[in-house]
Amino acid sequence: MLSFGQLVYNEWLKMSKKRSFLIAYAAILICIAAVGYLIVATAGDEMPTVLEFTSIIMAKNGVGVIVTIIAIIFTAGVVSKEHQLGTIKFLLIRAHSRSEILASKYVTVLLFTCSLIIFSAIIAATGGFIVFDHAAGDHIWQKIAQAALYQFIYTGIYVTLTFMFGVITRSSGATIGIGMTAVLLEGILSMLLSGYDFSKYLLFMNTDLSIYASSGPPIEGMTFSFSSVVAAAYVLLFLAASFVTFKKRDIA
Amino acid sequence: MSAYQNQQHAVMQLRNVTKLISGKKIVDQLSFDVYPGEIVGLLGPNGAGKTTTIRMIVGLMDMSEGDVFIQGKSIRSDFTKAIRNIGAIIENPEFYPYMTGYDNLKQYQRMSEGVTEERLKTVTELVGLQDAMNKKVRAYSLGMRQRLGIAQALLHNPSLLILDEPTNGLDPAGIREMREYLKRIANEAGISILVSSHLLAEMELMCSRVVVIQEGKYVTHRTLGEPVLQEQNISISIRVDDLDRARKAAANVEQVEVVQMLVESNELVLSLMDEQIPQVVAKLGSEQVQIYRITETKQSLEDEFLKWTGGNRIA
């Protein structure tokens, strides 16, 4: 267990020592500032409270997509860069199984996703505290935590999809392309296909669990637990494909 | 040598290692052993399966058949226990360019049990990189990366060091430096080394034994640096003023065989035993043939290699 922690630490360092690492957080900071400015400029008298502002930011339609895209960009490189740099050779001739190595990489991208979401929550709350009214509504902390959790699940699904393509294609460029396309197509596809009944089994229909608390199911008959099960099944499938491919691959 | 080998356990044993790629046998039933403190060269023309063999030994590629045992542990069924005895550089050493040499080594330290900060320091001093450890690897020359590669391979005290084409891309000074390192490591630390290369002269200077493979199959193996046996014929070349007369004179001496006449350089190549050399010289003297030079023409590893592998083929 200790040695697994060391593997995760290694992966975290490989990610965080890159110069682009800070850009990820800077991008989120700028987006939150921009949204905050727009609200102040357009809201007039009806200014949101700190906590309302935070929950707006945390929603998928707030900074959520930005978080997902940044997570995809970093996830795409986590396996494929090792192939591109050739460092995979030194990585796989250590006293660790390939599954352990891949698991440490997956855990690291999930930690990274977490850090992005927590960072945006803290920035939104701090920024809101400076600009907006401090009055708190009912259960608002709970709502923020819930929004963060849904955001984590949403991003986590796309991160897992990207992770799989990173393992399979070994090319970070192609993987970023595929991951981004998936995110961008999500809206269009779910709109076009929502008329058909089979579409409720598609991944795109089940990534955003927050809708059950707000606007209701995209297709009549879908429930929160239905979506959770479908999404979990997809995630397990992606992971199985990643691990099997990674274990079997001959490193030429 | 062979008696000494039998008494010791082999560090590495290859047993019928075979690799099939889309129906073609890249490596075919390859078996050989490496013993403690030996530097073994894996020789073969391009495409002979050297790199594939090495990648199977370190588990980067799957074997189709056979197995490799490192200190008795199977690389197929007991990978983590077997691999911890190996340190390796496969082709060019590649590191994370945006991290310093020290950060790179720390990565591998965290991945092995019981490697202390002390050990990390010892290894960097051994390869002479202590002043470059805080530089980013991006700024390293190939020679420096090669040395960092050795440091990374030695970090966890392996009993077998595997190097795939270690002198690729190094300049002559770098090659020589590399050779000195490897010999020192084998002598002082008693680490066995398996090196693959197609640079024969290099292997001749470095290895105590070579294993020759071709088209994935074992061809032969040869212990290098053994003294030539007294009763063996040697080959000498004599530069003279008149080749024809010299040939006739030399052919008259018993058990002397004229191998070749090199007209351009006026040299006569003879195959004979040590004690016949004075007789030949005396004979040539009495025939009034002028002698300018006598040199032994050693058969190099290269000549032997070409004989083993059929020579003229460029795979």
Coordinates of C-alpha atoms in Angstrom, one line a residue:
Chain A
M1 CA 0.0 0.0 0.0
L2 CA 2.9 2.3 0.9
S3 CA 4.5 1.5 -2.4
F4 CA 1.3 2.3 -4.3
G5 CA 1.2 5.7 -2.6
Q6 CA 4.8 6.2 -3.9
L7 CA 3.6 5.4 -7.4
V8 CA 0.8 7.9 -7.2
Y9 CA 3.2 10.5 -5.8
N10 CA 5.5 9.8 -8.8
E11 CA 2.7 10.3 -11.2
W12 CA 1.6 13.5 -9.5
L13 CA 5.1 14.9 -9.7
K14 CA 5.4 14.0 -13.4
M15 CA 2.2 16.0 -14.0
S16 CA 2.9 18.9 -11.7
K17 CA 6.5 19.5 -12.7
K18 CA 5.3 20.5 -16.2
R19 CA 5.2 24.1 -16.9
S20 CA 1.6 23.8 -18.2
F21 CA 0.4 22.6 -14.8
L22 CA -0.3 26.1 -13.4
I23 CA -2.0 27.2 -16.6
A24 CA -4.8 24.7 -15.7
Y25 CA -5.6 26.5 -12.5
A26 CA -5.0 29.9 -14.0
A27 CA -7.6 29.1 -16.7
I28 CA -10.2 28.3 -14.1
L29 CA -9.4 31.4 -12.2
I30 CA -9.9 33.6 -15.2
C31 CA -13.2 31.9 -16.2
I32 CA -14.6 32.3 -12.7
A33 CA -13.5 36.0 -12.7
A34 CA -15.2 36.5 -16.1
V35 CA -18.4 34.9 -15.0
G36 CA -18.4 37.0 -11.8
Y37 CA -17.8 40.2 -13.8
L38 CA -20.7 39.4 -16.2
I39 CA -23.0 38.8 -13.2
V40 CA -22.0 42.1 -11.6
A41 CA -22.3 43.9 -14.9
T42 CA -25.8 42.5 -15.9
A43 CA -27.5 41.6 -12.6
G44 CA -28.5 45.1 -11.5
D45 CA -30.3 45.0 -8.2
E46 CA -30.7 41.3 -8.0
M47 CA -27.2 40.4 -6.9
P48 CA -26.7 36.7 -5.9
T49 CA -25.4 35.8 -2.4
V50 CA -21.9 34.3 -2.0
L51 CA -23.2 30.8 -1.8
E52 CA -25.5 31.2 -4.8
F53 CA -22.7 32.5 -6.8
T54 CA -20.6 29.5 -5.8
S55 CA -23.3 27.1 -6.8
I56 CA -23.7 28.8 -10.1
I57 CA -20.0 28.4 -10.8
M58 CA -20.0 24.8 -9.7
A59 CA -22.8 23.7 -12.0
K60 CA -22.0 22.0 -15.3
N61 CA -23.2 25.0 -17.2
G62 CA -20.9 27.3 -15.1
V63 CA -17.2 26.5 -15.1
G64 CA -18.0 22.7 -15.3
V65 CA -17.2 22.3 -19.0
I66 CA -13.9 24.1 -18.5
V67 CA -12.9 21.8 -15.7
T68 CA -13.8 18.8 -17.8
I69 CA -11.8 20.0 -20.8
I70 CA -8.7 20.7 -18.7
A71 CA -9.0 17.3 -17.1
I72 CA -9.2 15.7 -20.5
I73 CA -6.1 17.5 -21.7
F74 CA -4.0 16.3 -18.8
T75 CA -5.5 12.8 -18.8
A76 CA -4.7 12.4 -22.5
G77 CA -1.0 12.7 -21.8
V78 CA -0.7 10.5 -18.7
V79 CA -0.1 7.2 -20.6
S80 CA 0.6 8.4 -24.1
K81 CA 3.4 10.7 -23.1
E82 CA 5.3 7.8 -21.6
H83 CA 5.1 6.1 -25.0
Q84 CA 6.1 9.3 -26.9
L85 CA 9.0 10.1 -24.6
G86 CA 10.1 6.5 -24.5
T87 CA 10.1 6.6 -20.7
I88 CA 7.6 3.7 -20.6
K89 CA 10.6 1.4 -20.9
F90 CA 12.1 2.5 -17.6
L91 CA 8.7 2.6 -16.0
L92 CA 7.7 -1.0 -16.8
I93 CA 11.0 -2.7 -15.8
R94 CA 10.5 -2.0 -12.1
A95 CA 9.3 -4.4 -9.5
H96 CA 5.6 -3.4 -10.0
S97 CA 3.0 -5.1 -12.1
R98 CA 1.6 -3.3 -15.1
S99 CA -1.8 -3.2 -13.5
E100 CA -0.4 -1.4 -10.5
I101 CA 1.3 1.2 -12.7
L102 CA -1.8 1.9 -14.7
A103 CA -3.9 2.0 -11.5
S104 CA -1.6 4.6 -10.0
K105 CA -2.0 6.7 -13.2
Y106 CA -5.8 6.4 -13.0
V107 CA -5.9 7.4 -9.4
T108 CA -3.7 10.4 -10.1
V109 CA -5.9 11.8 -12.8
L110 CA -8.9 11.4 -10.5
L111 CA -7.0 13.3 -7.8
F112 CA -6.2 15.9 -10.3
T113 CA -9.9 16.2 -11.3
C114 CA -10.7 16.5 -7.6
S115 CA -8.1 19.3 -7.1
L116 CA -9.6 21.2 -10.1
I117 CA -13.1 21.1 -8.6
I118 CA -12.1 22.0 -5.1
F119 CA -9.9 24.8 -6.4
S120 CA -12.8 26.3 -8.4
A121 CA -15.1 26.0 -5.3
I122 CA -12.6 27.8 -3.1
I123 CA -12.0 30.5 -5.7
A124 CA -15.7 31.0 -6.3
A125 CA -16.4 31.2 -2.6
T126 CA -13.5 33.6 -1.9
G127 CA -14.3 35.8 -4.9
G128 CA -18.0 35.8 -4.0
F129 CA -17.1 36.8 -0.5
I130 CA -15.4 39.9 -1.7
V131 CA -18.0 41.0 -4.2
F132 CA -21.4 39.7 -3.2
D133 CA -23.8 39.7 -0.3
H134 CA -23.0 37.4 2.6
A135 CA -26.5 36.4 3.4
A136 CA -26.9 32.6 3.3
G137 CA -29.9 30.7 1.9
D138 CA -31.3 27.4 3.2
H139 CA -29.1 24.2 2.8
I140 CA -26.9 26.1 0.4
W141 CA -23.6 24.4 1.6
Q142 CA -25.2 21.1 0.9
K143 CA -26.2 22.2 -2.6
I144 CA -22.6 23.3 -3.3
A145 CA -21.2 19.9 -2.1
Q146 CA -23.8 18.1 -4.2
A147 CA -22.9 20.2 -7.3
A148 CA -19.3 19.4 -6.7
L149 CA -20.0 15.7 -6.5
Y150 CA -22.1 15.7 -9.7
Q151 CA -19.4 17.7 -11.4
F152 CA -16.8 15.1 -10.2
I153 CA -18.9 12.3 -11.6
Y154 CA -19.5 14.1 -14.9
T155 CA -15.8 14.9 -15.4
G156 CA -14.7 11.5 -14.0
I157 CA -16.7 9.7 -16.8
Y158 CA -15.0 11.7 -19.5
V159 CA -11.7 11.4 -17.8
T160 CA -12.1 7.6 -17.9
L161 CA -13.1 7.6 -21.5
T162 CA -10.1 9.7 -22.4
F163 CA -7.8 7.5 -20.2
M164 CA -8.9 4.5 -22.3
F165 CA -8.2 6.2 -25.6
G166 CA -4.9 7.3 -24.3
V167 CA -3.9 3.7 -23.5
I168 CA -5.2 2.4 -26.8
T169 CA -4.0 5.1 -29.2
R170 CA -0.7 6.0 -27.4
S171 CA -1.0 9.4 -29.0
S172 CA -1.9 12.4 -26.8
G173 CA -3.0 14.6 -29.7
A174 CA -5.5 12.0 -31.0
T175 CA -6.7 11.4 -27.5
I176 CA -7.3 15.0 -26.7
G177 CA -9.2 15.3 -30.0
I178 CA -11.4 12.3 -29.2
G179 CA -12.1 13.4 -25.6
M180 CA -13.0 17.0 -26.6
T181 CA -15.2 15.8 -29.4
A182 CA -17.1 13.5 -27.0
V183 CA -17.8 16.4 -24.7
L184 CA -18.9 18.7 -27.5
L185 CA -21.1 16.1 -29.2
E186 CA -22.8 15.3 -26.0
G187 CA -25.3 18.1 -26.2
I188 CA -26.1 17.7 -29.9
L189 CA -26.4 13.9 -29.7
S190 CA -28.6 13.9 -26.7
M191 CA -30.9 16.4 -28.4
L192 CA -31.1 14.6 -31.7
L193 CA -31.5 11.1 -30.3
S194 CA -33.7 11.8 -27.3
G195 CA -36.7 10.8 -29.4
Y196 CA -35.6 7.2 -29.6
D197 CA -36.1 5.0 -26.6
F198 CA -32.7 3.1 -27.0
S199 CA -30.9 6.4 -26.5
K200 CA -31.4 6.1 -22.7
Y201 CA -28.7 3.5 -22.7
L202 CA -26.2 5.8 -24.4
L203 CA -23.4 7.2 -22.2
F204 CA -24.2 10.8 -23.2
M205 CA -27.7 10.6 -21.7
N206 CA -26.4 9.5 -18.3
T207 CA -23.3 11.6 -17.5
D208 CA -25.0 14.5 -15.8
L209 CA -26.8 13.3 -12.6
S210 CA -27.6 16.8 -11.5
I211 CA -30.6 17.0 -13.8
Y212 CA -32.7 14.8 -11.6
A213 CA -32.6 17.4 -8.9
S214 CA -33.3 20.3 -11.3
S215 CA -34.9 19.9 -14.7
G216 CA -36.0 16.2 -14.5
P217 CA -35.1 13.2 -16.7
P218 CA -34.1 13.8 -20.3
I219 CA -36.4 10.9 -21.4
E220 CA -39.5 9.8 -19.6
G221 CA -38.9 6.8 -17.3
M222 CA -35.2 7.4 -16.6
T223 CA -34.4 7.7 -12.9
F224 CA -31.4 8.7 -10.9
S225 CA -30.5 5.2 -10.1
F226 CA -30.9 4.1 -13.7
S227 CA -28.4 6.7 -14.9
S228 CA -26.0 5.8 -12.1
V229 CA -26.0 2.2 -13.1
V230 CA -25.6 2.9 -16.8
A231 CA -22.8 5.4 -16.2
A232 CA -21.0 3.0 -13.8
A233 CA -21.3 0.2 -16.4
Y234 CA -19.6 2.4 -19.0
V235 CA -16.8 3.4 -16.6
L236 CA -16.1 -0.2 -15.7
L237 CA -16.1 -1.1 -19.4
F238 CA -13.6 1.7 -20.2
L239 CA -11.4 0.6 -17.3
A240 CA -11.5 -3.0 -18.3
A241 CA -10.5 -2.1 -21.9
S242 CA -7.7 0.1 -20.6
F243 CA -6.2 -2.5 -18.2
V244 CA -6.5 -5.4 -20.7
T245 CA -4.8 -3.4 -23.5
F246 CA -2.1 -2.1 -21.2
K247 CA -1.3 -5.5 -19.8
K248 CA -1.1 -7.2 -23.2
R249 CA 0.8 -4.6 -25.1
D250 CA 4.3 -5.4 -26.4
I251 CA 6.5 -2.4 -25.9
A252 CA 8.4 -2.2 -29.2
Chain B
M1 CA 36.1 -21.8 -17.2
S2 CA 33.5 -24.4 -17.8
A3 CA 34.2 -26.1 -14.5
Y4 CA 33.9 -22.8 -12.8
Q5 CA 30.6 -22.1 -14.5
N6 CA 29.1 -25.4 -13.4
Q7 CA 29.8 -24.7 -9.8
Q8 CA 28.0 -21.4 -9.9
H9 CA 24.3 -20.7 -10.3
A10 CA 23.6 -18.9 -13.5
V11 CA 22.3 -15.3 -12.9
M12 CA 20.1 -15.6 -15.9
Q13 CA 18.8 -18.6 -17.8
L14 CA 17.0 -18.4 -21.2
R15 CA 15.1 -21.6 -22.0
N16 CA 13.7 -22.1 -25.4
V17 CA 12.6 -18.5 -25.7
T18 CA 10.4 -18.0 -28.8
K19 CA 8.6 -15.0 -30.2
L20 CA 6.0 -15.3 -32.9
I21 CA 4.9 -12.2 -34.6
S22 CA 2.1 -12.8 -37.2
G23 CA 3.2 -16.3 -37.8
K24 CA 6.9 -15.5 -38.3
K25 CA 9.4 -16.7 -35.7
I26 CA 11.4 -13.6 -34.8
V27 CA 13.2 -15.5 -32.0
D28 CA 13.3 -19.3 -32.2
Q29 CA 14.0 -21.6 -29.3
L30 CA 16.8 -19.5 -27.9
S31 CA 18.6 -20.8 -24.8
F32 CA 21.7 -19.6 -23.1
D33 CA 23.0 -18.7 -19.6
V34 CA 24.8 -15.8 -18.0
Y35 CA 27.0 -16.4 -15.0
P36 CA 28.1 -14.0 -12.2
G37 CA 30.6 -11.4 -13.1
E38 CA 30.5 -12.2 -16.8
I39 CA 30.1 -9.6 -19.6
V40 CA 28.3 -11.5 -22.3
G41 CA 27.8 -10.0 -25.7
L42 CA 24.7 -10.8 -27.7
L43 CA 25.8 -10.6 -31.3
G44 CA 23.9 -10.8 -34.6
P45 CA 23.3 -8.9 -37.8
N46 CA 20.5 -6.3 -37.9
G47 CA 17.2 -8.0 -37.6
A48 CA 18.6 -11.1 -36.0
G49 CA 16.3 -10.7 -33.0
K50 CA 18.6 -9.2 -30.4
T51 CA 16.4 -6.4 -29.4
T52 CA 13.3 -8.6 -29.3
T53 CA 15.2 -11.1 -27.1
I54 CA 16.2 -8.4 -24.7
R55 CA 12.7 -7.0 -24.6
M56 CA 11.4 -10.4 -23.7
I57 CA 14.0 -10.8 -21.0
V58 CA 12.9 -7.6 -19.2
G59 CA 9.2 -8.3 -19.8
L60 CA 8.5 -5.4 -22.2
M61 CA 7.4 -8.1 -24.7
D62 CA 5.5 -11.3 -24.1
M63 CA 7.1 -14.6 -24.9
S64 CA 5.2 -17.0 -27.2
E65 CA 7.1 -20.0 -25.8
G66 CA 9.8 -20.7 -23.3
D67 CA 10.8 -18.8 -20.2
V68 CA 13.6 -16.7 -18.7
F69 CA 14.8 -17.2 -15.1
I70 CA 16.5 -14.5 -13.2
Q71 CA 18.1 -15.8 -10.0
G72 CA 15.8 -18.7 -10.4
K73 CA 12.6 -16.6 -10.7
S74 CA 10.5 -16.8 -13.8
I75 CA 9.9 -13.6 -15.6
R76 CA 6.6 -14.9 -16.8
S77 CA 5.0 -16.2 -13.6
D78 CA 7.0 -14.3 -11.0
F79 CA 7.7 -11.0 -12.7
T80 CA 8.2 -8.6 -9.9
K81 CA 10.5 -10.9 -8.0
A82 CA 12.5 -11.7 -11.1
I83 CA 12.7 -8.1 -12.5
R84 CA 14.1 -6.6 -9.3
N85 CA 17.4 -8.3 -10.0
I86 CA 17.7 -6.6 -13.3
G87 CA 18.8 -3.1 -14.2
A88 CA 18.5 -2.2 -17.9
I89 CA 18.8 0.3 -20.6
I90 CA 16.8 -0.5 -23.7
E91 CA 18.0 1.4 -26.7
N92 CA 18.5 5.1 -25.9
P93 CA 17.9 6.0 -22.3
E94 CA 14.8 8.3 -22.2
F95 CA 14.0 10.5 -19.2
Y96 CA 11.5 13.2 -18.4
P97 CA 13.1 16.1 -20.1
Y98 CA 11.3 18.8 -18.0
M99 CA 12.7 17.3 -14.7
T100 CA 16.2 17.5 -13.3
G101 CA 18.5 14.5 -13.3
Y102 CA 17.9 14.2 -9.6
D103 CA 14.1 14.3 -9.9
N104 CA 14.3 11.6 -12.5
L105 CA 16.4 9.3 -10.4
K106 CA 14.1 10.0 -7.4
Q107 CA 11.3 8.6 -9.6
Y108 CA 13.1 5.2 -9.8
Q109 CA 14.2 5.3 -6.2
R110 CA 10.5 5.5 -5.1
M111 CA 9.7 2.5 -7.3
S112 CA 12.3 0.2 -5.6
E113 CA 12.4 -0.9 -2.0
G114 CA 15.3 0.0 0.2
V115 CA 17.1 2.4 -2.0
T116 CA 18.5 5.1 0.3
E117 CA 19.5 8.6 -0.4
E118 CA 23.0 7.5 0.3
R119 CA 22.8 4.9 -2.5
L120 CA 21.5 7.5 -4.9
K121 CA 24.5 9.7 -4.1
T122 CA 26.9 6.8 -4.5
V123 CA 25.5 5.9 -7.9
T124 CA 25.6 9.5 -9.2
E125 CA 29.2 9.7 -8.1
L126 CA 30.0 6.4 -9.8
V127 CA 28.9 7.7 -13.1
G128 CA 30.3 11.2 -12.5
L129 CA 27.1 13.2 -12.7
Q130 CA 27.1 14.8 -9.3
D131 CA 27.5 18.3 -10.8
A132 CA 24.7 17.9 -13.3
M133 CA 22.1 16.5 -11.0
N134 CA 20.2 19.8 -10.6
K135 CA 20.1 20.5 -14.4
K136 CA 17.1 19.6 -16.4
V137 CA 17.6 16.5 -18.5
R138 CA 16.6 18.5 -21.5
A139 CA 20.0 20.1 -21.3
Y140 CA 21.9 16.8 -21.1
S141 CA 24.0 15.5 -23.9
L142 CA 23.5 12.0 -25.1
G143 CA 26.6 10.9 -23.2
M144 CA 25.2 12.4 -20.0
R145 CA 21.9 10.7 -20.6
Q146 CA 23.7 7.4 -21.2
R147 CA 25.4 7.9 -17.8
L148 CA 22.1 8.8 -16.1
G149 CA 20.8 5.6 -17.7
I150 CA 23.5 3.6 -16.1
A151 CA 22.8 5.3 -12.7
Q152 CA 19.1 4.4 -13.0
A153 CA 20.0 0.8 -13.9
L154 CA 22.4 0.4 -10.9
L155 CA 20.2 2.2 -8.4
H156 CA 18.5 -0.9 -6.9
N157 CA 21.7 -3.1 -6.7
P158 CA 20.8 -5.5 -9.5
S159 CA 22.7 -8.7 -10.1
L160 CA 22.3 -8.4 -13.8
L161 CA 22.7 -5.4 -16.0
I162 CA 21.2 -5.5 -19.5
L163 CA 22.2 -3.0 -22.1
D164 CA 20.7 -2.9 -25.6
E165 CA 23.1 -1.2 -28.0
P166 CA 24.7 0.9 -25.3
T167 CA 27.1 2.7 -27.6
N168 CA 24.6 3.8 -30.2
G169 CA 25.0 7.4 -31.0
L170 CA 28.1 7.9 -28.7
D171 CA 31.3 9.5 -30.0
P172 CA 34.6 7.5 -29.8
A173 CA 35.4 9.0 -26.4
G174 CA 32.0 8.2 -25.1
I175 CA 32.2 4.7 -26.3
R176 CA 35.5 4.2 -24.6
E177 CA 34.2 5.8 -21.4
M178 CA 31.2 3.5 -21.5
R179 CA 33.4 0.4 -21.9
E180 CA 35.6 1.4 -19.0
Y181 CA 32.5 1.8 -16.8
L182 CA 31.1 -1.5 -17.7
K183 CA 34.3 -3.4 -17.1
R184 CA 34.7 -1.7 -13.7
I185 CA 31.1 -2.5 -12.7
A186 CA 31.6 -6.1 -13.6
N187 CA 34.9 -6.4 -11.9
E188 CA 34.3 -4.4 -8.7
A189 CA 30.6 -5.1 -8.0
G190 CA 30.5 -8.6 -9.5
I191 CA 27.5 -7.7 -11.6
S192 CA 26.8 -9.7 -14.7
I193 CA 26.3 -7.8 -17.9
L194 CA 24.4 -8.7 -21.0
V195 CA 25.2 -6.3 -23.9
S196 CA 23.7 -6.5 -27.4
S197 CA 25.4 -4.8 -30.2
H198 CA 26.4 -5.2 -33.8
L199 CA 29.7 -3.3 -33.3
L200 CA 32.1 -6.3 -33.3
A201 CA 35.3 -4.5 -32.5
E202 CA 33.5 -3.0 -29.5
M203 CA 32.3 -6.3 -28.3
E204 CA 35.7 -7.8 -28.7
L205 CA 37.2 -5.2 -26.3
M206 CA 34.4 -5.5 -23.7
C207 CA 33.0 -9.0 -23.5
S208 CA 34.3 -12.1 -21.8
R209 CA 32.0 -14.2 -24.0
V210 CA 29.8 -13.7 -27.0
V211 CA 26.6 -15.5 -28.0
V212 CA 25.9 -15.2 -31.7
I213 CA 22.4 -15.4 -33.1
Q214 CA 21.0 -15.1 -36.6
E215 CA 17.4 -15.0 -37.7
G216 CA 16.4 -15.6 -34.2
K217 CA 18.3 -18.8 -33.8
Y218 CA 21.4 -19.6 -31.7
V219 CA 24.4 -20.0 -33.9
T220 CA 27.4 -20.4 -31.6
H221 CA 29.1 -18.9 -28.6
R222 CA 32.7 -18.1 -28.0
T223 CA 34.9 -17.3 -25.0
L224 CA 37.1 -14.3 -25.8
G225 CA 40.6 -13.5 -24.6
E226 CA 41.7 -17.1 -24.2
P227 CA 45.4 -17.7 -25.0
V228 CA 46.0 -19.4 -28.4
L229 CA 47.0 -23.0 -28.0
Q230 CA 50.6 -23.8 -28.8
E231 CA 49.9 -26.6 -31.3
Q232 CA 47.6 -24.4 -33.3
N233 CA 48.6 -23.0 -36.6
I234 CA 49.0 -19.3 -36.8
S235 CA 48.9 -17.0 -39.7
I236 CA 51.7 -14.6 -40.6
S237 CA 52.3 -12.2 -43.4
I238 CA 55.8 -11.6 -44.8
R239 CA 56.7 -8.6 -47.0
V240 CA 59.4 -9.5 -49.5
D241 CA 60.9 -8.1 -52.6
D242 CA 60.2 -11.0 -54.9
L243 CA 56.9 -12.8 -54.3
D244 CA 57.3 -15.7 -56.7
R245 CA 60.7 -16.7 -55.4
A246 CA 59.6 -16.3 -51.8
R247 CA 56.5 -18.5 -52.4
K248 CA 58.6 -21.3 -53.9
A249 CA 61.1 -21.1 -51.1
A250 CA 58.5 -21.1 -48.3
A251 CA 56.5 -23.9 -49.9
N252 CA 59.6 -26.1 -49.6
V253 CA 59.5 -25.9 -45.8
E254 CA 57.6 -28.8 -44.3
Q255 CA 54.1 -28.2 -42.9
V256 CA 54.0 -24.6 -44.2
E257 CA 51.0 -23.7 -46.2
V258 CA 50.8 -20.7 -48.5
V259 CA 47.5 -19.1 -47.9
Q260 CA 47.5 -16.1 -50.0
M261 CA 49.7 -13.8 -52.1
L262 CA 49.0 -10.1 -51.9
V263 CA 50.5 -8.7 -55.0
E264 CA 49.8 -5.0 -54.3
S265 CA 51.7 -5.0 -51.0
N266 CA 54.2 -7.8 -52.0
E267 CA 53.1 -9.8 -49.0
L268 CA 53.0 -13.6 -48.6
V269 CA 50.5 -15.0 -46.1
L270 CA 51.5 -18.3 -44.5
S271 CA 49.8 -20.6 -42.2
L272 CA 52.3 -22.5 -39.9
M273 CA 53.3 -23.3 -36.4
D274 CA 55.5 -21.1 -34.2
E275 CA 58.7 -23.2 -34.5
Q276 CA 58.6 -23.1 -38.3
I277 CA 59.0 -19.4 -38.5
P278 CA 62.8 -19.4 -38.0
Q279 CA 63.1 -22.2 -40.6
V280 CA 61.1 -20.1 -43.1
V281 CA 63.2 -17.0 -42.4
A282 CA 66.4 -19.1 -42.8
K283 CA 65.1 -20.6 -46.1
L284 CA 64.2 -17.2 -47.5
G285 CA 67.6 -15.8 -46.4
S286 CA 69.4 -18.6 -48.2
E287 CA 67.4 -18.0 -51.3
Q288 CA 68.5 -14.3 -51.2
V289 CA 64.9 -13.1 -50.7
Q290 CA 64.8 -9.7 -49.0
I291 CA 62.5 -9.6 -45.9
Y292 CA 61.0 -6.2 -44.9
R293 CA 58.4 -7.1 -42.4
I294 CA 56.9 -10.1 -40.6
T295 CA 53.5 -9.6 -38.9
E296 CA 51.0 -12.0 -37.3
T297 CA 47.6 -11.7 -39.0
K298 CA 45.1 -12.4 -36.3
Q299 CA 41.6 -13.5 -37.3
S300 CA 39.4 -10.9 -35.7
L301 CA 36.0 -11.4 -34.2
E302 CA 34.7 -9.7 -37.3
D303 CA 36.2 -12.4 -39.6
E304 CA 34.8 -15.1 -37.5
F305 CA 31.4 -13.4 -37.2
L306 CA 31.1 -13.2 -41.0
K307 CA 32.1 -16.9 -41.2
W308 CA 29.3 -17.8 -38.7
T309 CA 26.6 -15.7 -40.1
G310 CA 27.3 -16.2 -43.8
G311 CA 28.9 -12.8 -44.4
N312 CA 27.6 -11.1 -47.5
R313 CA 24.1 -10.8 -46.3
I314 CA 22.9 -7.4 -45.2
A315 CA 19.7 -8.0 -43.4

